[in-house]
Amino acid sequence: MRDGGNTVPLSHEASVSSSRSTLNNALHRHDLMAGLLFIAFAVFFVLQTFGLSGLGALFSEGFSGLIDEAELPIGTARRMGPGFFPLWLSGLLSVLGLVLVARGLRAAPETTIPQMPWRGAAFILGSTIFFGATVRGLGLVPATAIAVLIAAFASERMRPGLAVILAVVLTLFVLAVFHYGLGLPLRVYGPWFDFVLGEG
Amino acid sequence: MVDLFGNLSLGLGVALTAYNVLFCFLGVLLGTLIGVLPGVGPVATIAMLLPITISFPPATAMIMLAGIYYGAQYGGSTTAILMNMPGEPSSSVTAIDGYKMARKGRAGPALATAALGSFFAGSVATLVIALFAPPLARYALKFGPPEYFALMVLGLICAVALAHGSVIKALSMVVLGLLFGLVGSDLFSGMNRFTFGYRELSDGVNFAAVAVGIFGIAEILRNLESEKTRDVLIRKVTGLMPTREDLKRIIAPVIRGTAIGSLLGVLPGGGAILAAFAAYAIEKKISRHPEEFGEGAIEGVAAPESANNAGAQTSFIPLLTLGVPANPVMAVMMGAMILQGIIPGPAVITRNPELFWGVIASMWVGNVMLVILNLPLIGLWVRLLTIPYYVLFPAIIAFAAIGSYSISSNAFDLYALALFGGLGYLLVRLGCEPAPFLLGFVLGPQMEEHLRRALIISRGDLSVFLTRPLSATLLAAAAIVLLIVFVPQIARKRDTVFQDELT
């Protein structure tokens, strides 16, 4: 493959790596991991297409059973079933994944684990999951305030005081825009507070 | 010609209602804001605002969302000139000479040139759309399923060709996007696909959650890797107006930039960026003082700024006439139209003329507003430049979360947001661009539908794609594009273009 080897797809990679050879190795390791990820997705979609029924038939009736008994019928080119296009796409994706893996394996097997900003990822993704899990129960105001507080600490520069100010200001803004302005059908304080505030 | 004026006046009638003017203004204001602020781009912003616009009439929604897009082009050039930090990728060329001009104390004329050039380009591009979209749409009405399938293949291949970095990875991202696009109930058989029995998934993965996750959340995670403080070079911009000499120098570059932008903007895969680069390269080549380029040549601001704004606007042509988005922003616009119950394609122009012409006319209205917003109020934007990132991103998270939730009042969409945010970040770290994924994601269901229909008509004979002349031509074009990106010499040239962009 001609492409990829000497490209610099991302600016941060360029700044992380000082020498040309480490950069190339880093890119090839990325190829390997990206390839494996794509293959994993392809396998996932293929397994979902065939389902338990298809895989069971694979053992009893062989390959034709796999096609005939697939959970999402494959069909023929003339009458495509819901499994036809996904199956072909998965095939294409796994071929592309294999090419990437091959390219990654050709590179020197130097392994340094790339630094993942776990802190940022944990706080940011945690914040959205928290919001999803509690927005109905807690209501718009508490869920937004706490989600902002969680998200704020993804940055190493955040100070507690500033985070509280941000949470208050943003919550008020959200309340004004989404509740009063746009009439989002969502309680300001959710049912979890009924017990505290009394039935209302 | 009479038609054209009739249509434009219909459009102006829609665009100039108080309601639409207000939302056009909100759109361009917000666009300028996100263009100036770091770390949030038009794709994520438009996707976050999708849910809000559902309750608007379709034309109003599209007018506001379009305003965000071209408004961001204006805002992006402000940061490029004042801080050498392009707010939008398409402004990266402007930074080369614009920033040099600012350092020489000519920030004012550089900003004015960018705004006037953009305004001229925007006005011309509006006319270009009005002139060329209707005939193209009429032609496209003759397309059958094979032509549409071939057209989508070409569009996706172009997106791959123009993505940064590895072609194989970009191809893989398209295919992965197509696969995720198929999640949900199958139109033909009604069977649920890849839903794990979750009712929430039977309409497909929430489009806003995917777009915000992969473009918004993933971008925040990337920015948190290395938090930098932004230095603003110029705190006070004085002497805004260009001199008579300046004006004389920019007229021709603005016209050439507009022409290049209008032409390249129509191409799938990021026309505005390509147009800015091409316009800059051409000006440098034909200039009588090429040595000034890179040292603060005003032509180096005028041409690419006109080109990227013209390109941003003409990139609406493929979406509005063919139903094929040219870039990720158009993919989100397509999502907005579908949520409004309008299927993008050649029928829009006849079935929803007030929407089509209203959006086009609003672009001109929006461009007038942008000049007013950007020139006299430049001081306000300069002050906003210094807002630190760690104050901004919690706000983005809050809006992303509420926006994704409010589409269908569904907690499931927030988990999808987190999932696609994490996945998008991982893929970006592995050198895979998100743009081809999003294009694949929106086109997935339609591509399958056209493929199925084409093969039902041809009784399963694949040669139908090659025996119909138009579909054969489109597929041949796709093959040629693919071949070009794989040919080593051209591939290397493409690398250098994108490397220039990074430095």
XYZ file of C-alpha atoms in Angstrom, chain A residues 1-4 6-13 20 27 29-31 33-34 37-38 41-42 44-45 48-49 71-73 77-86 89-90 92-93 96-97 99-100 103 114-117 120-121 124-125 127-129 131-133 135-136 140 144 147-148 151-159 162 166 170 173-174 178 182 184-186, chain B residues 52 55-56 149 164-169 171-173 175-176 178-180 182-183 186 189 191-196 217 220-222 224-225 227-229 390-391 393-395 397-399 401-403 405-406 408-411 414-415 417-418 421-423 425-433 444 447-448 451-452 455-456 459-460 485-486 488 491-492 494-495 499 502:
176
model
C 0.000 0.000 0.000
C 1.393 3.305 -1.004
C -0.722 5.482 1.142
C -0.583 6.053 4.842
C 4.341 8.625 5.142
C 1.282 10.661 5.851
C 0.669 12.598 9.008
C -3.039 12.417 9.497
C -3.196 14.229 12.797
C -1.388 17.227 14.080
C -1.007 15.924 17.612
C 0.791 12.872 16.345
C 10.691 10.342 11.720
C 1.447 5.119 12.481
C 0.893 0.473 15.157
C -2.162 2.601 14.574
C -2.751 0.684 11.347
C -5.053 -1.424 15.912
C -7.394 0.293 13.460
C -11.005 -2.689 15.299
C -12.553 -2.697 11.819
C -16.870 -4.535 13.840
C -17.186 -6.637 10.679
C -19.899 -8.255 15.009
C -22.184 -7.350 12.125
C -25.634 -10.420 14.151
C -26.730 -11.088 10.588
C -31.604 -14.584 11.325
C -31.687 -11.765 8.787
C -32.575 -13.478 5.490
C -29.191 -10.422 -5.740
C -32.587 -10.381 -7.413
C -34.533 -10.346 -4.174
C -32.240 -9.033 -1.514
C -33.095 -9.852 2.055
C -32.322 -7.567 4.972
C -29.058 -9.403 5.538
C -27.687 -9.056 2.015
C -26.203 -5.553 2.050
C -24.839 -5.755 5.631
C -20.393 -4.501 3.602
C -18.995 -6.545 6.469
C -15.581 -5.458 2.433
C -14.794 -3.997 5.857
C -9.931 -3.468 4.383
C -9.192 -4.338 8.017
C -4.992 -4.865 4.636
C -4.442 -2.488 7.546
C 0.512 -3.091 6.845
C -0.073 5.384 23.376
C -1.052 7.653 26.210
C -4.778 7.851 26.591
C -6.206 10.828 28.457
C -10.792 13.494 30.297
C -12.581 10.502 28.781
C -16.714 13.663 29.829
C -18.329 10.362 28.907
C -21.072 13.170 32.525
C -23.276 12.385 29.499
C -24.129 8.922 30.834
C -27.269 12.972 32.501
C -29.021 10.251 30.535
C -29.545 8.081 33.592
C -32.534 13.510 33.793
C -35.985 11.954 34.151
C -33.628 19.279 34.286
C -27.715 19.622 34.314
C -23.488 16.829 34.764
C -21.687 20.149 34.261
C -17.672 17.376 32.983
C -15.782 20.399 34.301
C -13.250 18.246 36.107
C -12.138 16.659 32.861
C -9.722 19.570 32.596
C -6.688 19.556 34.835
C -6.905 23.303 35.093
C -10.368 23.376 36.581
C -10.702 24.824 40.059
C -14.971 27.993 38.947
C -20.018 27.349 35.685
C -25.073 27.090 32.727
C -29.060 29.445 31.012
C -30.359 25.991 30.143
C -34.864 25.036 27.090
C -38.464 26.266 24.019
C -38.915 21.267 26.558
C -41.310 18.721 28.037
C -39.172 17.898 31.040
C -34.617 22.586 18.730
C -40.590 22.513 16.118
C -39.850 25.265 13.553
C -26.612 4.199 -6.436
C -6.757 13.363 5.408
C -4.321 10.502 5.750
C -4.709 6.914 4.731
C -7.099 6.063 1.906
C -7.692 2.547 3.232
C -8.730 3.929 6.597
C -12.631 3.668 2.924
C -13.055 1.565 6.036
C -14.720 4.489 7.789
C -18.106 1.193 5.085
C -18.395 1.276 8.877
C -22.838 2.574 6.039
C -23.166 -0.408 8.375
C -24.163 1.738 11.340
C -28.416 0.229 8.499
C -29.220 -0.262 12.180
C -35.477 -2.638 7.313
C -39.141 -6.459 5.178
C -37.386 -6.672 10.236
C -35.337 -5.069 12.972
C -31.657 -5.191 12.262
C -28.840 -5.009 14.828
C -31.141 -3.586 17.497
C -30.637 -6.224 20.231
C -17.462 14.947 22.136
C -13.393 17.871 23.210
C -11.473 14.780 24.253
C -8.794 15.627 21.707
C -8.155 18.063 26.466
C -5.014 16.148 25.536
C -4.646 22.376 26.795
C -3.109 25.518 25.490
C -3.711 29.122 26.340
C -11.838 24.875 30.173
C -14.719 27.291 30.615
C -16.246 22.674 27.064
C -18.587 22.064 30.041
C -21.077 24.303 28.234
C -21.264 19.073 27.002
C -24.399 20.485 28.619
C -25.890 21.562 25.272
C -26.549 16.290 26.319
C -29.797 18.274 26.395
C -29.891 18.553 22.601
C -32.034 14.051 24.794
C -34.720 16.368 23.528
C -37.089 11.948 21.385
C -36.930 12.397 25.181
C -34.930 9.253 25.396
C -32.111 8.413 27.799
C -27.331 9.898 25.769
C -25.682 6.477 25.981
C -23.769 9.968 22.506
C -21.187 8.694 25.003
C -17.982 10.094 21.433
C -15.634 7.446 22.799
C -15.551 5.492 19.530
C -12.110 9.682 19.702
C -10.515 6.247 19.527
C -10.796 6.233 15.735
C -9.330 9.727 15.429
C -6.435 8.648 17.617
C -5.896 5.720 15.254
C -5.697 8.088 12.311
C -9.228 7.594 10.980
C -11.101 10.721 9.908
C -26.442 3.911 4.226
C -27.797 3.339 -0.850
C -29.232 -0.012 0.111
C -29.248 -0.999 -4.854
C -32.226 -3.223 -4.090
C -31.474 -5.138 -8.905
C -35.194 -5.872 -8.711
C -33.788 -9.158 -12.202
C -30.572 -9.506 -10.258
C -5.500 8.423 -4.948
C -3.730 5.094 -5.139
C 1.912 6.816 -5.758
C -0.775 10.302 -3.536
C 2.442 11.937 -2.450
C -1.878 14.969 -1.897
C 0.157 14.333 1.260
C 0.864 18.631 5.318
C -1.151 21.362 9.123
